[in-house]
JSON list of C-alpha atoms in Angstrom, two decimals:
[
{"chain": "A", "resi": 1, "resn": "MET", "atom": "CA", "xyz": [-3.64, 14.89, 8.69]},
{"chain": "A", "resi": 2, "resn": "ILE", "atom": "CA", "xyz": [-3.47, 15.93, 5.17]},
{"chain": "A", "resi": 3, "resn": "TYR", "atom": "CA", "xyz": [-5.96, 14.93, 2.59]},
{"chain": "A", "resi": 4, "resn": "PHE", "atom": "CA", "xyz": [-6.25, 14.82, -1.09]},
{"chain": "A", "resi": 5, "resn": "ASP", "atom": "CA", "xyz": [-8.19, 13.47, -3.58]},
{"chain": "A", "resi": 6, "resn": "PHE", "atom": "CA", "xyz": [-7.16, 11.71, -7.04]},
{"chain": "A", "resi": 7, "resn": "LYS", "atom": "CA", "xyz": [-9.20, 9.98, -9.41]},
{"chain": "A", "resi": 8, "resn": "LYS", "atom": "CA", "xyz": [-11.95, 9.41, -6.83]},
{"chain": "A", "resi": 9, "resn": "ILE", "atom": "CA", "xyz": [-9.77, 7.85, -4.26]},
{"chain": "A", "resi": 10, "resn": "ARG", "atom": "CA", "xyz": [-9.16, 9.70, -1.14]},
{"chain": "A", "resi": 11, "resn": "PHE", "atom": "CA", "xyz": [-5.24, 9.91, -0.18]},
{"chain": "A", "resi": 12, "resn": "SER", "atom": "CA", "xyz": [-4.60, 10.71, 3.77]},
{"chain": "A", "resi": 13, "resn": "PHE", "atom": "CA", "xyz": [-1.19, 10.92, 5.28]},
{"chain": "A", "resi": 14, "resn": "SER", "atom": "CA", "xyz": [-0.70, 11.13, 8.87]},
{"chain": "A", "resi": 15, "resn": "PHE", "atom": "CA", "xyz": [2.02, 13.16, 10.80]},
{"chain": "A", "resi": 16, "resn": "GLY", "atom": "CA", "xyz": [3.25, 9.77, 12.14]},
{"chain": "A", "resi": 17, "resn": "PHE", "atom": "CA", "xyz": [3.81, 8.86, 8.61]},
{"chain": "A", "resi": 18, "resn": "PHE", "atom": "CA", "xyz": [6.12, 11.76, 8.02]},
{"chain": "A", "resi": 19, "resn": "PHE", "atom": "CA", "xyz": [7.73, 11.07, 11.48]},
{"chain": "A", "resi": 20, "resn": "VAL", "atom": "CA", "xyz": [8.76, 7.34, 10.62]},
{"chain": "A", "resi": 21, "resn": "LEU", "atom": "CA", "xyz": [9.56, 8.46, 6.78]},
{"chain": "A", "resi": 22, "resn": "ALA", "atom": "CA", "xyz": [11.95, 11.33, 8.51]},
{"chain": "A", "resi": 23, "resn": "PHE", "atom": "CA", "xyz": [13.53, 8.76, 10.90]},
{"chain": "A", "resi": 24, "resn": "LEU", "atom": "CA", "xyz": [14.40, 6.30, 8.25]},
{"chain": "A", "resi": 25, "resn": "CYS", "atom": "CA", "xyz": [15.84, 9.02, 6.31]},
{"chain": "A", "resi": 26, "resn": "THR", "atom": "CA", "xyz": [18.22, 9.94, 8.93]},
{"chain": "A", "resi": 27, "resn": "ASP", "atom": "CA", "xyz": [19.76, 6.42, 8.47]},
{"chain": "A", "resi": 28, "resn": "SER", "atom": "CA", "xyz": [22.89, 6.63, 6.26]},
{"chain": "A", "resi": 29, "resn": "SER", "atom": "CA", "xyz": [22.22, 2.90, 4.96]},
{"chain": "A", "resi": 30, "resn": "ILE", "atom": "CA", "xyz": [20.41, 2.23, 1.78]},
{"chain": "A", "resi": 31, "resn": "LEU", "atom": "CA", "xyz": [18.34, -0.15, 3.85]},
{"chain": "A", "resi": 32, "resn": "ALA", "atom": "CA", "xyz": [15.62, 2.64, 4.61]},
{"chain": "A", "resi": 33, "resn": "ALA", "atom": "CA", "xyz": [15.21, 3.35, 0.95]},
{"chain": "A", "resi": 34, "resn": "TYR", "atom": "CA", "xyz": [14.87, -0.23, 0.22]},
{"chain": "A", "resi": 35, "resn": "SER", "atom": "CA", "xyz": [12.56, -0.60, 2.96]},
{"chain": "A", "resi": 36, "resn": "LEU", "atom": "CA", "xyz": [10.19, 2.24, 1.49]},
{"chain": "A", "resi": 37, "resn": "VAL", "atom": "CA", "xyz": [10.32, 1.02, -2.14]},
{"chain": "A", "resi": 38, "resn": "PHE", "atom": "CA", "xyz": [9.30, -2.57, -1.09]},
{"chain": "A", "resi": 39, "resn": "CYS", "atom": "CA", "xyz": [6.41, -1.25, 1.11]},
{"chain": "A", "resi": 40, "resn": "VAL", "atom": "CA", "xyz": [5.04, 0.68, -2.06]},
{"chain": "A", "resi": 41, "resn": "ILE", "atom": "CA", "xyz": [5.71, -2.42, -4.09]},
{"chain": "A", "resi": 42, "resn": "HIS", "atom": "CA", "xyz": [3.92, -4.64, -1.44]},
{"chain": "A", "resi": 43, "resn": "GLU", "atom": "CA", "xyz": [0.62, -1.94, -1.38]},
{"chain": "A", "resi": 44, "resn": "LEU", "atom": "CA", "xyz": [0.70, -1.63, -5.06]},
{"chain": "A", "resi": 45, "resn": "ALA", "atom": "CA", "xyz": [0.06, -5.49, -5.65]},
{"chain": "A", "resi": 46, "resn": "HIS", "atom": "CA", "xyz": [-2.82, -4.90, -3.30]},
{"chain": "A", "resi": 47, "resn": "LEU", "atom": "CA", "xyz": [-4.19, -2.33, -5.29]},
{"chain": "A", "resi": 48, "resn": "PHE", "atom": "CA", "xyz": [-3.68, -4.13, -8.71]},
{"chain": "A", "resi": 49, "resn": "ALA", "atom": "CA", "xyz": [-5.50, -7.26, -7.58]},
{"chain": "A", "resi": 50, "resn": "MET", "atom": "CA", "xyz": [-8.55, -5.30, -6.24]},
{"chain": "A", "resi": 51, "resn": "ARG", "atom": "CA", "xyz": [-8.65, -3.31, -9.63]},
{"chain": "A", "resi": 52, "resn": "GLU", "atom": "CA", "xyz": [-8.27, -6.66, -11.55]},
{"chain": "A", "resi": 53, "resn": "PHE", "atom": "CA", "xyz": [-11.71, -7.89, -9.36]},
{"chain": "A", "resi": 54, "resn": "SER", "atom": "CA", "xyz": [-13.15, -4.71, -9.88]},
{"chain": "A", "resi": 55, "resn": "ALA", "atom": "CA", "xyz": [-13.06, -3.90, -6.10]},
{"chain": "A", "resi": 56, "resn": "GLU", "atom": "CA", "xyz": [-13.69, -0.16, -5.89]},
{"chain": "A", "resi": 57, "resn": "VAL", "atom": "CA", "xyz": [-10.46, 1.40, -3.76]},
{"chain": "A", "resi": 58, "resn": "THR", "atom": "CA", "xyz": [-11.95, 4.48, -1.83]},
{"chain": "A", "resi": 59, "resn": "GLU", "atom": "CA", "xyz": [-8.96, 5.50, 0.20]},
{"chain": "A", "resi": 60, "resn": "VAL", "atom": "CA", "xyz": [-5.10, 5.39, 0.63]},
{"chain": "A", "resi": 61, "resn": "SER", "atom": "CA", "xyz": [-3.80, 6.24, 3.94]},
{"chain": "A", "resi": 62, "resn": "PHE", "atom": "CA", "xyz": [-0.12, 6.43, 4.95]},
{"chain": "A", "resi": 63, "resn": "TYR", "atom": "CA", "xyz": [0.18, 6.20, 8.92]},
{"chain": "A", "resi": 64, "resn": "GLY", "atom": "CA", "xyz": [2.83, 5.61, 11.21]},
{"chain": "A", "resi": 65, "resn": "GLY", "atom": "CA", "xyz": [2.36, 1.67, 11.07]},
{"chain": "A", "resi": 66, "resn": "GLY", "atom": "CA", "xyz": [2.24, 1.91, 7.46]},
{"chain": "A", "resi": 67, "resn": "ILE", "atom": "CA", "xyz": [-0.68, 1.92, 4.50]},
{"chain": "A", "resi": 68, "resn": "LYS", "atom": "CA", "xyz": [-3.98, 1.10, 4.63]},
{"chain": "A", "resi": 69, "resn": "ILE", "atom": "CA", "xyz": [-6.09, 0.71, 1.84]},
{"chain": "A", "resi": 70, "resn": "SER", "atom": "CA", "xyz": [-10.03, 0.85, 1.90]},
{"chain": "A", "resi": 71, "resn": "SER", "atom": "CA", "xyz": [-12.33, -0.46, -0.65]},
{"chain": "A", "resi": 72, "resn": "HIS", "atom": "CA", "xyz": [-15.92, -0.80, -1.48]},
{"chain": "A", "resi": 73, "resn": "GLY", "atom": "CA", "xyz": [-16.84, -4.16, -3.32]},
{"chain": "A", "resi": 74, "resn": "LEU", "atom": "CA", "xyz": [-14.26, -6.61, -1.56]},
{"chain": "A", "resi": 75, "resn": "SER", "atom": "CA", "xyz": [-16.89, -8.22, 0.47]},
{"chain": "A", "resi": 76, "resn": "GLU", "atom": "CA", "xyz": [-18.68, -8.84, -2.77]},
{"chain": "A", "resi": 77, "resn": "LEU", "atom": "CA", "xyz": [-16.06, -10.86, -4.34]},
{"chain": "A", "resi": 78, "resn": "GLY", "atom": "CA", "xyz": [-16.19, -14.60, -4.27]},
{"chain": "A", "resi": 79, "resn": "LYS", "atom": "CA", "xyz": [-13.61, -16.36, -1.63]},
{"chain": "A", "resi": 80, "resn": "ALA", "atom": "CA", "xyz": [-10.95, -17.11, -4.00]},
{"chain": "A", "resi": 81, "resn": "GLN", "atom": "CA", "xyz": [-10.80, -13.76, -5.29]},
{"chain": "A", "resi": 82, "resn": "GLN", "atom": "CA", "xyz": [-10.64, -12.30, -1.82]},
{"chain": "A", "resi": 83, "resn": "LEU", "atom": "CA", "xyz": [-7.67, -14.42, -1.05]},
{"chain": "A", "resi": 84, "resn": "ALA", "atom": "CA", "xyz": [-5.79, -13.22, -4.36]},
{"chain": "A", "resi": 85, "resn": "VAL", "atom": "CA", "xyz": [-6.49, -9.57, -2.97]},
{"chain": "A", "resi": 86, "resn": "TYR", "atom": "CA", "xyz": [-5.22, -10.11, 0.74]},
{"chain": "A", "resi": 87, "resn": "SER", "atom": "CA", "xyz": [-2.03, -12.52, -0.64]},
{"chain": "A", "resi": 88, "resn": "ALA", "atom": "CA", "xyz": [-0.93, -10.42, -3.17]},
{"chain": "A", "resi": 89, "resn": "GLY", "atom": "CA", "xyz": [1.18, -8.35, -1.00]},
{"chain": "A", "resi": 90, "resn": "CYS", "atom": "CA", "xyz": [2.81, -11.34, 0.54]},
{"chain": "A", "resi": 91, "resn": "ILE", "atom": "CA", "xyz": [3.54, -13.08, -2.86]},
{"chain": "A", "resi": 92, "resn": "THR", "atom": "CA", "xyz": [4.80, -9.95, -3.96]},
{"chain": "A", "resi": 93, "resn": "ASN", "atom": "CA", "xyz": [7.27, -9.84, -0.92]},
{"chain": "A", "resi": 94, "resn": "ILE", "atom": "CA", "xyz": [8.35, -13.24, -1.70]},
{"chain": "A", "resi": 95, "resn": "SER", "atom": "CA", "xyz": [8.89, -12.86, -5.26]},
{"chain": "A", "resi": 96, "resn": "MET", "atom": "CA", "xyz": [11.08, -9.86, -4.61]},
{"chain": "A", "resi": 97, "resn": "ALA", "atom": "CA", "xyz": [12.78, -11.94, -1.80]},
{"chain": "A", "resi": 98, "resn": "LEU", "atom": "CA", "xyz": [13.73, -14.56, -4.50]},
{"chain": "A", "resi": 99, "resn": "ILE", "atom": "CA", "xyz": [14.79, -12.12, -6.81]},
{"chain": "A", "resi": 100, "resn": "TYR", "atom": "CA", "xyz": [17.20, -10.09, -4.36]},
{"chain": "A", "resi": 101, "resn": "LEU", "atom": "CA", "xyz": [18.99, -13.10, -2.55]}
]
């Protein structure tokens, strides 16, 4: 694992993440690049929603299966706010699909 801290948030990268990234880069199609960009946008939507509701993001982990965001204070949010945080990525995916179709 590779770790670094930036603005009180720990970022960690597993070697599985780099393996998947390298595998995607061997593909000559633009699909791999789009997949990576859309994955990052999806996770940024979750991060934005967490910041909007003042949930403290503590760690962002990049691993072979994707990206995981850990947060303190998410359980103290109301049910509607939790739903907004959890569905932010899905709503972003649907919006991007409608835009790019």
